[in-house]
Coordinates of C-alpha atoms in Angstrom, one line a residue:
M159 CA 0.0 0.0 0.0
S160 CA 1.0 3.7 -0.2
G161 CA -0.4 6.7 1.6
I162 CA -2.2 6.6 4.9
E163 CA -5.2 4.4 5.9
V164 CA -7.2 5.1 9.1
I165 CA -9.2 2.4 10.8
T166 CA -11.6 4.0 13.3
F167 CA -13.6 2.4 16.2
G168 CA -16.0 4.0 18.6
C169 CA -17.6 7.4 18.9
R170 CA -18.2 10.3 16.6
L171 CA -15.4 12.1 18.4
N172 CA -13.0 9.4 17.2
T173 CA -14.3 9.9 13.7
Y174 CA -13.5 13.6 13.8
E175 CA -10.1 13.0 15.4
S176 CA -9.2 10.4 12.7
E177 CA -9.4 13.2 10.2
V178 CA -7.1 15.3 12.3
M179 CA -4.7 12.3 12.7
K180 CA -4.5 11.7 9.0
A181 CA -3.8 15.3 8.3
Q182 CA -1.1 15.5 10.9
A183 CA 0.5 12.3 9.8
E184 CA 0.6 13.5 6.1
K185 CA 2.0 16.8 7.3
A186 CA 4.8 14.9 9.0
G187 CA 5.6 13.1 5.7
L188 CA 4.4 9.6 6.9
N189 CA 3.6 7.1 4.1
N190 CA 2.7 3.5 3.8
A191 CA 1.1 3.5 7.2
I192 CA -2.1 2.3 8.9
L193 CA -3.4 4.3 11.9
V194 CA -5.8 2.4 14.2
N195 CA -7.9 4.7 16.3
T196 CA -9.3 2.5 19.1
C197 CA -12.2 2.5 21.5
A198 CA -12.1 1.3 25.2
V199 CA -15.8 1.5 26.1
T200 CA -16.1 -2.3 26.3
G201 CA -13.9 -5.3 26.3
E202 CA -15.4 -6.3 23.0
A203 CA -14.3 -3.0 21.4
V204 CA -10.7 -3.7 22.5
R205 CA -10.9 -7.3 21.1
Q206 CA -12.2 -6.0 17.8
A207 CA -9.3 -3.5 17.6
R208 CA -6.7 -6.2 18.2
Q209 CA -8.4 -8.4 15.6
A210 CA -8.3 -5.5 13.1
I211 CA -4.6 -4.9 13.8
R212 CA -3.8 -8.6 13.1
R213 CA -5.8 -8.5 9.9
A214 CA -4.1 -5.2 8.8
R215 CA -0.7 -6.8 9.2
R216 CA -1.6 -9.9 7.2
D217 CA -3.0 -7.7 4.4
N218 CA -0.1 -5.1 4.5
P219 CA 3.1 -6.9 5.7
H220 CA 5.3 -3.9 4.9
A221 CA 3.2 -1.0 6.2
R222 CA 3.7 0.7 9.5
I223 CA 0.9 0.1 12.0
I224 CA 0.4 2.9 14.6
V225 CA -2.2 2.3 17.3
T226 CA -3.8 5.1 19.3
G227 CA -7.1 6.1 20.8
C228 CA -8.7 5.3 24.2
A229 CA -7.8 1.6 24.3
A230 CA -4.2 2.5 23.5
Q231 CA -4.2 5.1 26.3
T232 CA -5.7 2.7 28.9
E233 CA -4.0 -0.5 27.8
K234 CA -0.8 0.7 26.2
Q235 CA 1.3 -2.3 27.2
T236 CA -1.3 -4.7 25.6
F237 CA -0.8 -3.1 22.2
A238 CA 2.9 -2.5 22.6
A239 CA 3.4 -6.2 23.2
M240 CA 1.7 -7.1 19.8
S241 CA 4.3 -8.0 17.2
E242 CA 2.1 -6.5 14.5
V243 CA 2.3 -3.0 16.1
D244 CA 5.1 -0.5 15.3
A245 CA 4.1 2.3 17.6
V246 CA 1.5 3.2 20.2
L247 CA 0.4 6.9 20.6
G248 CA -1.7 8.3 23.4
N249 CA -4.9 10.3 22.8
E250 CA -3.0 13.6 23.1
E251 CA 0.0 12.6 21.1
K252 CA -2.1 11.3 18.1
L253 CA -3.2 14.9 17.3
S254 CA 0.4 16.2 16.8
S255 CA 2.5 16.0 13.6
A256 CA 5.6 15.8 15.8
S257 CA 4.5 12.4 17.1
Y258 CA 4.5 11.0 13.6
R259 CA 7.9 12.5 12.7
S260 CA 9.5 10.8 15.8
L261 CA 8.2 7.3 15.3
P262 CA 10.6 4.4 16.1
D263 CA 12.1 2.1 13.5
F264 CA 10.9 -1.4 12.9
G265 CA 11.9 -4.1 15.3
V266 CA 12.2 -2.0 18.4
S267 CA 11.2 -3.2 21.9
A268 CA 7.7 -2.8 23.3
E269 CA 8.9 0.1 25.6
E270 CA 10.5 2.0 22.7
K271 CA 7.2 1.8 20.8
L272 CA 5.3 3.8 23.4
R273 CA 4.5 7.5 23.0
V274 CA 1.7 7.6 25.7
N275 CA 1.9 10.4 28.3
D276 CA -0.3 11.0 31.4
I277 CA -3.7 12.1 30.0
M278 CA -4.7 13.6 33.3
S279 CA -1.9 16.2 32.9
V280 CA -3.6 17.6 29.8
K281 CA -5.4 20.8 30.9
A282 CA -6.7 22.2 27.5
T283 CA -8.1 21.0 24.2
A284 CA -6.6 22.8 21.2
P285 CA -9.0 23.5 18.4
Q286 CA -8.4 21.2 15.4
M287 CA -9.3 22.7 12.0
V288 CA -10.6 20.4 9.3
R289 CA -12.4 21.2 6.1
H290 CA -13.5 17.7 5.2
I291 CA -14.8 14.6 7.0
D292 CA -13.9 11.7 4.7
G293 CA -16.9 9.5 3.8
H294 CA -19.5 11.7 5.6
V295 CA -22.0 14.2 4.4
R296 CA -22.5 15.4 8.0
A297 CA -19.5 17.2 9.6
F298 CA -18.4 16.7 13.1
I299 CA -16.9 19.3 15.4
Q300 CA -15.1 18.5 18.6
V301 CA -16.3 21.0 21.2
Q302 CA -15.2 19.2 24.4
N303 CA -13.0 16.3 25.5
G304 CA -12.6 14.3 28.7
C305 CA -14.9 13.9 31.6
D306 CA -14.8 15.0 35.3
H307 CA -17.4 12.4 36.4
R308 CA -16.4 8.9 37.5
C309 CA -19.2 6.5 36.7
T310 CA -18.3 3.2 38.3
F311 CA -18.5 1.2 35.0
C312 CA -16.6 3.6 32.8
I313 CA -12.9 3.6 31.8
I314 CA -13.2 6.5 29.4
P315 CA -12.0 9.3 31.7
Y316 CA -8.7 7.4 32.1
G317 CA -8.4 7.4 28.3
R318 CA -9.5 10.9 27.7
G319 CA -8.6 12.8 30.9
N320 CA -10.6 15.5 32.7
S321 CA -13.1 17.7 31.0
R322 CA -11.8 20.6 28.8
S323 CA -13.6 22.7 26.3
V324 CA -12.7 24.3 23.0
P325 CA -13.2 28.1 23.1
M326 CA -16.4 29.2 21.5
G327 CA -14.7 31.4 18.9
A328 CA -12.6 28.5 17.7
V329 CA -15.8 26.3 17.4
V330 CA -17.5 29.1 15.3
D331 CA -14.4 29.4 13.1
Q332 CA -14.4 25.6 12.5
A333 CA -18.1 25.5 11.8
R334 CA -17.7 28.4 9.3
R335 CA -15.0 26.5 7.4
L336 CA -17.2 23.4 7.2
A337 CA -20.3 25.3 6.1
D338 CA -18.2 27.1 3.5
S339 CA -17.0 23.6 2.3
G340 CA -20.7 22.7 1.6
Y341 CA -21.7 20.7 4.6
R342 CA -25.5 21.2 5.3
E343 CA -25.4 19.5 8.7
I344 CA -23.0 19.9 11.6
V345 CA -22.8 17.6 14.6
L346 CA -21.3 18.9 17.9
T347 CA -19.4 16.1 19.6
G348 CA -17.6 15.6 22.9
V349 CA -17.0 12.9 25.6
D350 CA -19.3 14.8 28.0
A351 CA -20.6 17.5 25.7
T352 CA -23.2 18.9 28.1
S353 CA -20.3 19.8 30.5
Y354 CA -19.1 22.2 27.8
G355 CA -17.8 25.6 29.1
D356 CA -17.4 24.8 32.8
D357 CA -13.6 25.5 32.4
L358 CA -13.9 28.5 30.1
P359 CA -14.2 32.2 31.1
G360 CA -17.8 33.1 31.8
A361 CA -18.8 29.4 31.8
P362 CA -20.8 29.3 28.5
T363 CA -23.0 26.3 28.1
L364 CA -23.5 23.9 25.3
G365 CA -26.9 25.4 24.6
L366 CA -25.4 28.9 24.3
L367 CA -22.7 27.6 22.0
A368 CA -25.4 26.0 19.7
K369 CA -27.4 29.2 19.8
T370 CA -24.4 31.3 18.8
L371 CA -23.5 29.0 15.9
L372 CA -26.9 29.2 14.4
K373 CA -27.1 33.0 14.9
Q374 CA -23.7 33.7 13.4
L375 CA -23.8 31.1 10.6
P376 CA -27.0 31.2 8.6
D377 CA -25.5 28.7 6.1
I378 CA -25.8 25.9 8.6
R379 CA -29.0 24.2 7.6
R380 CA -29.1 21.6 10.3
L381 CA -27.3 21.4 13.7
R382 CA -27.3 18.3 15.8
L383 CA -25.8 17.1 19.1
S384 CA -24.1 13.8 19.3
S385 CA -24.8 12.5 22.9
I386 CA -25.9 14.4 26.0
D387 CA -26.3 13.9 29.7
S388 CA -29.9 15.2 30.2
I389 CA -29.3 16.2 33.8
E390 CA -26.9 18.9 32.4
A391 CA -29.3 20.3 29.8
D392 CA -29.4 24.1 30.2
A393 CA -32.1 26.7 29.5
H394 CA -30.5 27.7 26.2
L395 CA -30.8 24.1 25.0
M396 CA -34.4 24.0 25.9
D397 CA -35.0 27.2 24.0
L398 CA -33.4 25.7 20.9
I399 CA -35.7 22.6 21.2
A400 CA -38.7 24.9 21.4
D401 CA -38.0 27.6 18.9
E402 CA -35.2 26.8 16.5
P403 CA -36.2 24.7 13.4
R404 CA -32.5 24.3 12.4
F405 CA -31.8 22.5 15.6
M406 CA -32.6 18.9 14.8
P407 CA -35.4 17.2 16.8
H408 CA -33.4 14.2 18.0
L409 CA -31.3 13.7 21.1
H410 CA -29.2 10.7 22.1
L411 CA -29.2 10.3 25.9
S412 CA -26.8 8.7 28.2
L413 CA -29.4 6.9 30.3
Q414 CA -27.5 3.7 31.1
H415 CA -30.3 2.2 33.3
G416 CA -33.9 2.6 34.5
D417 CA -33.6 1.5 38.2
D418 CA -32.7 4.1 40.8
M419 CA -30.5 1.7 42.9
I420 CA -28.5 0.6 39.9
L421 CA -28.2 4.3 38.8
K422 CA -26.8 5.0 42.3
R423 CA -24.4 2.2 42.1
M424 CA -23.3 3.4 38.7
K425 CA -22.7 6.8 40.2
R426 CA -25.0 8.4 37.7
R427 CA -26.2 11.9 38.6
H428 CA -29.8 11.5 37.4
S429 CA -32.7 9.4 38.7
R430 CA -35.3 7.5 36.7
A431 CA -37.8 10.4 37.3
D432 CA -35.2 13.0 36.1
A433 CA -34.8 11.1 32.8
L434 CA -38.6 10.8 32.2
R435 CA -39.2 14.4 33.2
F436 CA -36.6 15.7 30.7
I437 CA -38.0 13.6 27.9
E438 CA -41.5 14.8 28.7
D439 CA -40.4 18.4 28.7
A440 CA -38.6 18.1 25.4
R441 CA -41.6 16.4 23.7
R442 CA -43.9 19.1 25.1
L443 CA -41.7 21.8 23.5
R444 CA -41.1 19.8 20.2
P445 CA -43.7 17.0 19.7
E446 CA -41.7 15.5 16.8
M447 CA -38.6 15.0 19.0
S448 CA -37.2 11.5 18.9
F449 CA -34.7 10.0 21.3
G450 CA -31.9 7.5 21.2
A451 CA -30.3 6.2 24.4
D452 CA -27.4 4.1 25.7
M453 CA -28.4 1.4 28.2
I454 CA -26.4 -1.3 30.0
A455 CA -27.8 -4.7 30.7
G456 CA -26.5 -7.0 33.4
F457 CA -24.7 -4.4 35.6
P458 CA -23.3 -6.0 38.8
T459 CA -26.0 -6.7 41.5
E460 CA -28.8 -6.2 38.9
T461 CA -31.8 -8.3 40.0
E462 CA -34.6 -9.3 37.7
E463 CA -36.8 -6.6 39.2
M464 CA -34.1 -4.0 38.6
F465 CA -33.8 -5.1 35.0
A466 CA -37.6 -4.9 34.6
N467 CA -37.3 -1.3 35.6
A468 CA -34.8 -0.7 32.8
L469 CA -37.2 -2.3 30.3
R470 CA -40.1 -0.2 31.5
L471 CA -38.1 3.0 31.3
A472 CA -37.3 2.4 27.6
E473 CA -41.0 1.8 27.0
E474 CA -42.2 4.8 29.0
A475 CA -39.7 7.1 27.4
G476 CA -40.5 5.7 23.9
I477 CA -36.8 5.4 22.9
A478 CA -36.8 5.1 19.2
H479 CA -33.1 4.3 18.8
L480 CA -31.9 2.1 21.7
H481 CA -28.2 1.2 21.9
V482 CA -27.7 -1.8 24.3
F483 CA -24.4 -2.7 25.9
P484 CA -24.0 -6.0 27.8
Y485 CA -22.1 -5.0 30.9
S486 CA -18.4 -5.4 30.4
P487 CA -16.1 -5.2 33.4
R488 CA -13.2 -2.8 32.7
H489 CA -10.1 -3.4 34.8
G490 CA -9.5 -0.5 37.2
T491 CA -13.1 0.6 37.5
P492 CA -15.1 0.2 40.8
A493 CA -17.9 -1.8 39.1
A494 CA -15.4 -4.5 38.1
R495 CA -14.9 -5.2 41.8
M496 CA -18.6 -5.5 42.5
P497 CA -20.4 -8.9 42.6
Q498 CA -20.7 -9.9 38.9
L499 CA -23.6 -11.6 37.2
D500 CA -23.1 -14.8 35.2
R501 CA -22.2 -13.9 31.6
S502 CA -25.0 -16.0 30.2
L503 CA -27.5 -14.0 32.2
V504 CA -25.9 -10.7 31.0
K505 CA -26.2 -11.8 27.4
D506 CA -29.8 -12.9 27.9
R507 CA -30.8 -9.6 29.5
A508 CA -29.0 -7.7 26.7
A509 CA -31.0 -9.7 24.1
R510 CA -34.3 -9.0 25.9
L511 CA -33.5 -5.2 26.1
R512 CA -32.6 -5.2 22.4
A513 CA -35.9 -6.9 21.6
T514 CA -37.7 -4.1 23.5
G515 CA -35.6 -1.6 21.5
H516 CA -36.5 -3.3 18.3
R517 CA -40.2 -3.2 19.1
L518 CA -40.0 0.5 20.0
H519 CA -38.2 1.2 16.8
Q520 CA -40.9 -0.5 14.8
S521 CA -43.5 1.6 16.5
H522 CA -41.5 4.7 15.7
L523 CA -41.3 3.7 12.0
D524 CA -45.0 3.1 12.0
G525 CA -45.6 6.6 13.3
M526 CA -43.5 8.2 10.6
V527 CA -45.6 6.8 7.7
G528 CA -47.6 9.5 6.0
T529 CA -45.5 12.4 7.3
R530 CA -43.6 14.9 5.2
Q531 CA -39.9 15.1 5.9
W532 CA -36.7 16.8 4.8
L533 CA -34.0 14.3 4.1
L534 CA -30.2 14.6 4.1
V535 CA -28.9 12.1 1.6
E536 CA -26.0 10.0 2.8
N537 CA -23.3 8.2 0.8
N538 CA -24.8 4.7 1.1
G539 CA -28.1 5.0 -0.7
L540 CA -29.8 6.1 2.5
A541 CA -30.9 9.4 4.0
H542 CA -31.7 10.8 7.5
T543 CA -34.8 12.6 8.5
E544 CA -34.5 15.5 10.9
N545 CA -35.3 13.2 13.8
F546 CA -32.5 10.9 12.6
T547 CA -34.6 8.1 11.1
L548 CA -33.1 6.2 8.1
V549 CA -34.9 6.4 4.7
A550 CA -34.1 4.6 1.5
A551 CA -32.8 7.1 -1.0
A552 CA -31.1 5.3 -3.8
G553 CA -30.1 7.4 -6.8
L554 CA -30.0 10.7 -5.0
R555 CA -26.9 12.8 -4.8
P556 CA -25.1 12.6 -1.4
G557 CA -25.3 15.8 0.5
E558 CA -28.6 16.9 -1.0
L559 CA -31.4 18.1 1.2
V560 CA -34.7 16.9 -0.3
P561 CA -38.4 17.0 0.8
A562 CA -40.3 13.7 0.7
T563 CA -43.4 12.0 1.9
I564 CA -42.9 8.8 3.9
T565 CA -44.9 6.0 2.3
G566 CA -44.0 2.9 4.4
H567 CA -41.1 1.0 5.9
N568 CA -39.4 -2.4 5.7
G569 CA -38.7 -2.8 9.5
K570 CA -35.2 -1.2 9.1
H571 CA -35.7 2.0 7.3
L572 CA -38.4 4.2 5.8
D573 CA -39.6 4.3 2.2
M574 CA -40.4 7.6 0.6
Q575 CA -41.7 9.4 -2.5
L576 CA -40.1 12.7 -3.4
T577 CA -42.4 15.6 -3.4
A578 CA -43.0 17.7 -6.6
A579 CA -40.7 20.4 -5.3
A580 CA -37.7 17.9 -5.5
A581 CA -38.6 16.2 -8.7

């Protein structure tokens, strides 16, 4: 191979950072290299990264393989010990061209491969300017990194460090570049995006940042948030939900569970009632609002009654896009030291929660039939409605915004007919 290939796992923030990594590596003159941007959220994510590294070496025996991302930050020795890996970069180091200029030669020891510093020592997040997000018609902007909270199941703060925000002016500049490059939709991303601004002068909020972007940049047709913690939602964000049509009516929530005792043991900051109240308030302000959510099945000490509360929460909240994670013990986290459930029970409960999510998604699709929607056409023959529902859109040009009437669905995505205005 020649050039640089990037293999990305995990969140939208990783997708954004992969573009930065590739640009920095090219700036450093790196060639014939594969960059693997890993995720550490579950043990399965780490396993998939190791599998991809081995496959990449088989397919590209002479390429340099550089591993980075959250799993590389939290399990650096694991990746350094792999014979297929030429270098391991930390989450801060991966964004600097200097890191790629100083890579070790082939055949060095595991210790010499490592370029991973203490992520907790990083106190600021520098703005990273990109004009293009490869393979995406929606552009991602990093507005925040790290997390100050210590949920008992989560390893990510140890891979990302403490919370730090990108100054508002830098976010506006980056959004302007992307809008000028033709992107119709921008997605604001972060590890704990709703903590945005706590470390900045004047403590601006995520909602205020979003308001400012839409006010200053009329060329942004659609603005979306990646994932939020509803307990941190501010008044500006609620204003956007109520009054701003360019703010998309879909929010992905970090719910994690629906039982108050498990939420307490997870060290979450919201209760079951808090989550339902936020969803009810948002729907009252914007009836077409849809919700996605992350939920964990099989958390340590979870009884059948506690799990039933999680199922009921998903149903009561009407979660249209449910992301289910079987609990995965992460070494070094408090939850890994709690009494664990049998893995077969964890898998069974995850399957039951997914079945509930599937049924809720079918109900959501049913409710969309007959509605008129604006669609953003993706690169894969599909499109997204404003409330983030997939629609079949074969033959349309990626990046187009088109109006359509929803005519049915196949259980996975909606079918549509273009309106006369788009014909």
